[in-house]
mmCIF file of C-alpha atoms in Angstrom:
data_model
loop_
_atom_site.group_PDB
_atom_site.id
_atom_site.type_symbol
_atom_site.label_atom_id
_atom_site.label_comp_id
_atom_site.label_asym_id
_atom_site.label_seq_id
_atom_site.Cartn_x
_atom_site.Cartn_y
_atom_site.Cartn_z
ATOM 1 C CA MET A 286 121.399 -64.384 114.064
ATOM 2 C CA ASN A 287 119.437 -61.441 115.460
ATOM 3 C CA PHE A 288 115.989 -60.622 114.178
ATOM 4 C CA THR A 289 112.465 -60.390 115.569
ATOM 5 C CA ILE A 290 109.635 -62.594 114.333
ATOM 6 C CA PRO A 291 107.076 -60.076 113.007
ATOM 7 C CA ALA A 292 104.063 -61.864 114.507
ATOM 8 C CA ALA A 293 101.105 -59.822 115.701
ATOM 9 C CA GLY A 294 97.378 -60.117 116.257
ATOM 10 C CA ALA A 295 94.979 -63.048 116.573
ATOM 11 C CA TYR A 296 95.293 -64.468 113.055
ATOM 12 C CA VAL A 297 98.065 -65.018 110.538
ATOM 13 C CA SER A 298 98.356 -63.700 107.016
ATOM 14 C CA LEU A 299 99.493 -66.159 104.357
ATOM 15 C CA ALA A 300 101.299 -63.289 102.627
ATOM 16 C CA ASP A 301 103.276 -62.609 105.820
ATOM 17 C CA LEU A 302 104.221 -66.283 106.130
ATOM 18 C CA ILE A 303 105.490 -66.290 102.556
ATOM 19 C CA ALA A 304 107.413 -63.038 103.131
ATOM 20 C CA LEU A 305 109.436 -64.747 105.875
ATOM 21 C CA ARG A 306 111.264 -66.475 103.028
ATOM 22 C CA PHE A 307 113.917 -63.741 103.163
ATOM 23 C CA PRO A 308 114.797 -63.442 106.888
ATOM 24 C CA ALA A 309 114.749 -67.260 107.077
ATOM 25 C CA GLY A 310 118.037 -67.233 105.179
ATOM 26 C CA GLN A 311 119.718 -66.242 108.469
ATOM 27 C CA LEU A 312 118.737 -69.512 110.131
ATOM 28 C CA CYS A 313 121.339 -72.232 110.633
ATOM 29 C CA LEU A 314 119.752 -75.673 110.609
ATOM 30 C CA ALA A 315 122.905 -77.791 110.364
ATOM 31 C CA ARG A 316 122.497 -81.264 111.781
ATOM 32 C CA LYS A 317 124.190 -82.538 114.918
ATOM 33 C CA LYS A 318 123.933 -86.255 114.257
ATOM 34 C CA ARG A 319 124.839 -88.412 111.321
ATOM 35 C CA ALA A 320 122.405 -88.819 108.480
ATOM 36 C CA LEU A 321 120.486 -92.049 108.067
ATOM 37 C CA SER A 322 118.813 -91.226 104.777
ATOM 38 C CA THR A 323 119.916 -92.900 101.558
ATOM 39 C CA LEU A 324 119.504 -89.895 99.243
ATOM 40 C CA ALA A 325 122.446 -87.685 98.357
ATOM 41 C CA GLY A 326 122.162 -84.146 99.650
ATOM 42 C CA PRO A 327 123.923 -81.268 101.408
ATOM 43 C CA ASN A 328 124.167 -82.600 104.984
ATOM 44 C CA LYS A 329 127.330 -84.394 105.984
ATOM 45 C CA SER A 330 127.082 -87.820 107.588
ATOM 46 C CA ASN A 331 129.544 -90.271 109.079
ATOM 47 C CA PHE A 332 128.690 -93.073 106.688
ATOM 48 C CA ARG A 333 131.858 -94.673 105.319
ATOM 49 C CA GLY A 334 131.867 -94.937 101.551
ATOM 50 C CA ARG A 335 132.103 -92.914 98.365
ATOM 51 C CA GLY A 336 131.082 -89.306 98.762
ATOM 52 C CA ILE A 337 132.158 -85.677 98.640
ATOM 53 C CA ASP A 338 134.857 -84.898 101.225
ATOM 54 C CA PHE A 339 138.007 -86.985 101.660
ATOM 55 C CA GLU A 340 138.368 -88.158 105.257
ATOM 56 C CA GLU A 341 141.272 -90.612 105.653
ATOM 57 C CA VAL A 342 143.139 -93.629 104.269
ATOM 58 C CA ARG A 343 143.024 -97.017 105.985
ATOM 59 C CA ARG A 344 143.886 -100.644 105.254
ATOM 60 C CA TYR A 345 141.665 -102.232 102.637
ATOM 61 C CA GLN A 346 138.942 -104.449 104.122
ATOM 62 C CA PRO A 347 136.836 -107.111 102.387
ATOM 63 C CA GLY A 348 133.769 -105.446 100.908
ATOM 64 C CA ASP A 349 135.445 -102.080 100.251
ATOM 65 C CA ASP A 350 134.869 -100.589 96.811
ATOM 66 C CA ILE A 351 138.020 -101.283 94.766
ATOM 67 C CA ARG A 352 137.516 -97.942 93.023
ATOM 68 C CA THR A 353 138.512 -96.191 96.264
ATOM 69 C CA ILE A 354 141.885 -97.947 96.594
ATOM 70 C CA ASP A 355 144.724 -95.450 97.088
ATOM 71 C CA TRP A 356 147.355 -96.912 94.766
ATOM 72 C CA ARG A 357 150.156 -94.599 95.928
ATOM 73 C CA VAL A 358 149.813 -95.588 99.578
ATOM 74 C CA THR A 359 149.334 -99.207 98.533
ATOM 75 C CA ALA A 360 152.584 -99.124 96.524
ATOM 76 C CA ARG A 361 154.555 -97.461 99.340
ATOM 77 C CA SER A 362 153.304 -99.745 102.099
ATOM 78 C CA GLY A 363 152.988 -102.985 100.193
ATOM 79 C CA ASN A 364 149.457 -103.393 101.597
ATOM 80 C CA ALA A 365 146.192 -102.383 99.947
ATOM 81 C CA HIS A 366 144.751 -99.147 101.346
ATOM 82 C CA THR A 367 141.456 -97.482 100.546
ATOM 83 C CA LYS A 368 140.284 -93.874 100.738
ATOM 84 C CA LEU A 369 137.361 -93.007 102.985
ATOM 85 C CA PHE A 370 135.031 -90.121 102.327
ATOM 86 C CA GLN A 371 132.470 -88.250 104.361
ATOM 87 C CA GLU A 372 129.282 -88.386 102.369
ATOM 88 C CA GLU A 373 126.792 -85.595 102.049
ATOM 89 C CA ARG A 374 123.199 -86.652 102.477
ATOM 90 C CA GLU A 375 119.863 -84.964 102.407
ATOM 91 C CA ARG A 376 117.564 -85.105 105.424
ATOM 92 C CA PRO A 377 113.816 -84.758 105.824
ATOM 93 C CA VAL A 378 112.715 -81.886 108.066
ATOM 94 C CA LEU A 379 109.244 -82.214 109.594
ATOM 95 C CA ILE A 380 107.572 -79.172 111.137
ATOM 96 C CA VAL A 381 104.671 -79.901 113.484
ATOM 97 C CA VAL A 382 102.344 -76.978 114.176
ATOM 98 C CA ASP A 383 99.810 -76.940 117.005
ATOM 99 C CA GLN A 384 96.661 -74.945 116.231
ATOM 100 C CA ARG A 385 94.460 -76.289 119.018
ATOM 101 C CA HIS A 386 92.030 -74.305 121.143
ATOM 102 C CA GLY A 387 94.645 -73.651 123.836
ATOM 103 C CA MET A 388 96.937 -71.931 121.327
ATOM 104 C CA PHE A 389 94.301 -69.244 120.670
ATOM 105 C CA PHE A 390 95.587 -67.150 123.532
ATOM 106 C CA GLY A 391 98.347 -64.637 124.053
ATOM 107 C CA SER A 392 99.610 -61.333 125.309
ATOM 108 C CA GLY A 393 98.887 -57.896 123.889
ATOM 109 C CA HIS A 394 101.278 -58.566 121.003
ATOM 110 C CA CYS A 395 100.115 -61.815 119.399
ATOM 111 C CA PHE A 396 98.464 -65.147 120.082
ATOM 112 C CA LYS A 397 100.471 -68.335 120.580
ATOM 113 C CA SER A 398 98.830 -69.780 117.468
ATOM 114 C CA VAL A 399 100.164 -66.868 115.387
ATOM 115 C CA LEU A 400 103.662 -67.088 116.836
ATOM 116 C CA ALA A 401 103.692 -70.842 116.123
ATOM 117 C CA ALA A 402 102.702 -70.214 112.508
ATOM 118 C CA HIS A 403 105.448 -67.626 111.973
ATOM 119 C CA LEU A 404 108.085 -69.819 113.587
ATOM 120 C CA ALA A 405 106.998 -72.736 111.395
ATOM 121 C CA SER A 406 107.333 -70.550 108.313
ATOM 122 C CA LEU A 407 110.872 -69.503 109.243
ATOM 123 C CA LEU A 408 111.866 -73.125 109.810
ATOM 124 C CA ALA A 409 110.312 -74.263 106.538
ATOM 125 C CA TRP A 410 112.079 -71.638 104.439
ATOM 126 C CA GLY A 411 115.327 -72.107 106.366
ATOM 127 C CA ALA A 412 115.258 -75.861 105.754
ATOM 128 C CA LEU A 413 114.542 -75.313 102.067
ATOM 129 C CA ASP A 414 117.510 -72.924 101.830
ATOM 130 C CA ASN A 415 119.590 -75.604 103.526
ATOM 131 C CA GLY A 416 118.709 -78.055 100.766
ATOM 132 C CA ASP A 417 116.570 -80.274 102.999
ATOM 133 C CA ARG A 418 113.297 -81.979 102.190
ATOM 134 C CA ILE A 419 110.508 -80.290 104.111
ATOM 135 C CA GLY A 420 107.168 -81.608 105.261
ATOM 136 C CA GLY A 421 105.089 -81.496 108.370
ATOM 137 C CA LEU A 422 101.873 -81.957 110.234
ATOM 138 C CA VAL A 423 99.305 -79.350 111.272
ATOM 139 C CA PHE A 424 96.759 -80.346 113.904
ATOM 140 C CA ASN A 425 93.946 -78.775 115.902
ATOM 141 C CA GLY A 426 92.731 -81.573 118.165
ATOM 142 C CA ALA A 427 89.831 -82.480 115.892
ATOM 143 C CA ASP A 428 91.788 -83.417 112.777
ATOM 144 C CA HIS A 429 95.181 -82.966 111.173
ATOM 145 C CA ARG A 430 96.891 -82.529 107.824
ATOM 146 C CA GLU A 431 100.090 -84.348 106.818
ATOM 147 C CA ILE A 432 102.568 -83.012 104.254
ATOM 148 C CA ARG A 433 105.152 -85.574 103.188
ATOM 149 C CA PRO A 434 108.704 -84.236 102.860
ATOM 150 C CA ARG A 435 109.855 -82.965 99.477
ATOM 151 C CA ARG A 436 112.545 -80.522 98.479
ATOM 152 C CA SER A 437 110.422 -77.957 96.691
ATOM 153 C CA ARG A 438 108.996 -74.486 97.130
ATOM 154 C CA LYS A 439 105.581 -75.923 96.271
ATOM 155 C CA THR A 440 105.727 -78.153 99.356
ATOM 156 C CA ALA A 441 106.672 -75.207 101.567
ATOM 157 C CA LEU A 442 103.741 -73.218 100.221
ATOM 158 C CA ALA A 443 101.383 -76.164 100.782
ATOM 159 C CA LEU A 444 102.507 -76.397 104.409
ATOM 160 C CA LEU A 445 102.013 -72.664 104.946
ATOM 161 C CA SER A 446 98.606 -72.790 103.282
ATOM 162 C CA HIS A 447 97.446 -75.535 105.657
ATOM 163 C CA ILE A 448 98.787 -73.599 108.639
ATOM 164 C CA ASP A 449 96.883 -70.515 107.474
ATOM 165 C CA SER A 450 93.689 -72.530 107.007
ATOM 166 C CA TYR A 451 93.862 -74.163 110.431
ATOM 167 C CA ASN A 452 94.734 -70.857 112.063
ATOM 168 C CA HIS A 453 91.710 -69.102 110.603
ATOM 169 C CA ALA A 454 89.454 -71.921 111.840
ATOM 170 C CA LEU A 455 90.197 -70.839 115.421
ATOM 171 C CA PRO A 456 88.741 -70.546 117.970
ATOM 172 C CA LEU A 457 87.590 -74.145 118.170
ATOM 173 C CA ALA A 458 85.586 -75.632 120.992
ATOM 174 C CA PRO A 459 87.712 -76.935 123.867
ATOM 175 C CA GLU A 460 88.821 -80.515 123.390
ATOM 176 C CA LEU A 461 86.843 -83.359 124.895
ATOM 177 C CA PRO A 462 88.527 -86.490 126.253
ATOM 178 C CA THR A 463 88.718 -89.323 123.734
ATOM 179 C CA PRO A 464 87.048 -92.669 124.563
ATOM 180 C CA SER A 465 90.507 -94.176 125.094
ATOM 181 C CA GLY A 466 91.605 -91.292 127.301
ATOM 182 C CA GLU A 467 94.427 -90.506 124.863
ATOM 183 C CA SER A 468 95.275 -86.823 124.492
ATOM 184 C CA SER A 469 95.139 -85.114 121.097
ATOM 185 C CA PHE A 470 98.886 -84.538 121.483
ATOM 186 C CA ALA A 471 99.415 -88.301 121.748
ATOM 187 C CA GLY A 472 97.241 -88.802 118.681
ATOM 188 C CA MET A 473 99.355 -86.284 116.790
ATOM 189 C CA VAL A 474 102.608 -88.082 117.658
ATOM 190 C CA HIS A 475 101.033 -91.389 116.655
ATOM 191 C CA ASN A 476 100.207 -89.929 113.227
ATOM 192 C CA LEU A 477 103.620 -88.286 112.965
ATOM 193 C CA ARG A 478 105.359 -91.651 113.238
ATOM 194 C CA ARG A 479 103.903 -92.634 109.855
ATOM 195 C CA ILE A 480 105.713 -89.887 107.971
ATOM 196 C CA ALA A 481 108.887 -89.544 110.071
ATOM 197 C CA LYS A 482 111.589 -91.569 108.371
ATOM 198 C CA PRO A 483 114.864 -92.507 110.117
ATOM 199 C CA GLY A 484 117.211 -89.523 110.223
ATOM 200 C CA SER A 485 114.417 -86.941 110.088
ATOM 201 C CA ALA A 486 114.716 -83.685 112.019
ATOM 202 C CA ILE A 487 111.421 -82.882 113.757
ATOM 203 C CA PHE A 488 110.460 -79.465 115.108
ATOM 204 C CA LEU A 489 107.478 -79.526 117.501
ATOM 205 C CA ILE A 490 105.854 -76.091 117.799
ATOM 206 C CA SER A 491 103.241 -76.395 120.509
ATOM 207 C CA ASP A 492 102.215 -75.470 124.044
ATOM 208 C CA PHE A 493 102.655 -79.214 124.717
ATOM 209 C CA HIS A 494 99.298 -79.563 126.430
ATOM 210 C CA GLY A 495 98.812 -83.312 126.860
ATOM 211 C CA ALA A 496 102.477 -84.134 126.242
ATOM 212 C CA ASN A 497 102.754 -85.685 129.711
ATOM 213 C CA ASP A 498 100.076 -88.198 128.799
ATOM 214 C CA GLU A 499 101.504 -91.714 129.250
ATOM 215 C CA ARG A 500 100.701 -92.679 125.662
ATOM 216 C CA ALA A 501 102.226 -89.442 124.339
ATOM 217 C CA GLN A 502 105.443 -90.118 126.244
ATOM 218 C CA GLU A 503 105.573 -93.656 124.869
ATOM 219 C CA TYR A 504 105.118 -92.446 121.281
ATOM 220 C CA LEU A 505 107.710 -89.686 121.716
ATOM 221 C CA PHE A 506 110.233 -92.146 123.113
ATOM 222 C CA GLN A 507 109.725 -94.474 120.150
ATOM 223 C CA LEU A 508 110.026 -91.577 117.709
ATOM 224 C CA ALA A 509 113.222 -90.295 119.328
ATOM 225 C CA GLN A 510 114.964 -93.615 118.722
ATOM 226 C CA HIS A 511 115.506 -92.833 115.039
ATOM 227 C CA THR A 512 114.858 -89.086 114.624
ATOM 228 C CA GLU A 513 116.073 -85.762 116.043
ATOM 229 C CA ILE A 514 113.321 -83.941 117.943
ATOM 230 C CA ALA A 515 113.506 -80.263 118.845
#
């Protein structure tokens, strides 16, 4: 894959985010770990059971589906054997976009907040092309917006619309410490845990200010136990 993200300026354009639908087709978002979701979809997992691709034949074990018995091998060997398949399963992809005060800064080309928005758009469209359910969380330190994962263009557009809205609310006032001392990054991860189901792929697009906060590290560790974080 070799293309340049066409991000420029201090603010995003919703039309530009939508137009990234086409170059996003060059992205490869194939999973590295097995799926944990229970819905059928286009990502292969290592779950043993009925599915799409034949994997191997082994001795029948109690609890195996009798419909998967390989009668030819059973007849030749004199012992019941069953076919195993590699199932294809859908995964939720969550895209987290930081639009806090610190992101409203950049070089002569574009601000970090704009680059984050364009990268999020590419990931959203790429995941949709991959057949995944897409959702996410947009936050600015003062509040946030959650989008629960669904496999639909409407969901992608909703995510991009929220990113555009939060981006155009910049610049915000610098963040103040919370009464508990918890960083806004830690608060974001705490909220993210509510919508991140086991097997989800999570893309964090941020400058990671506050990520070294003890509470943030604790939340990230808990989240990483059952999701893939990039």
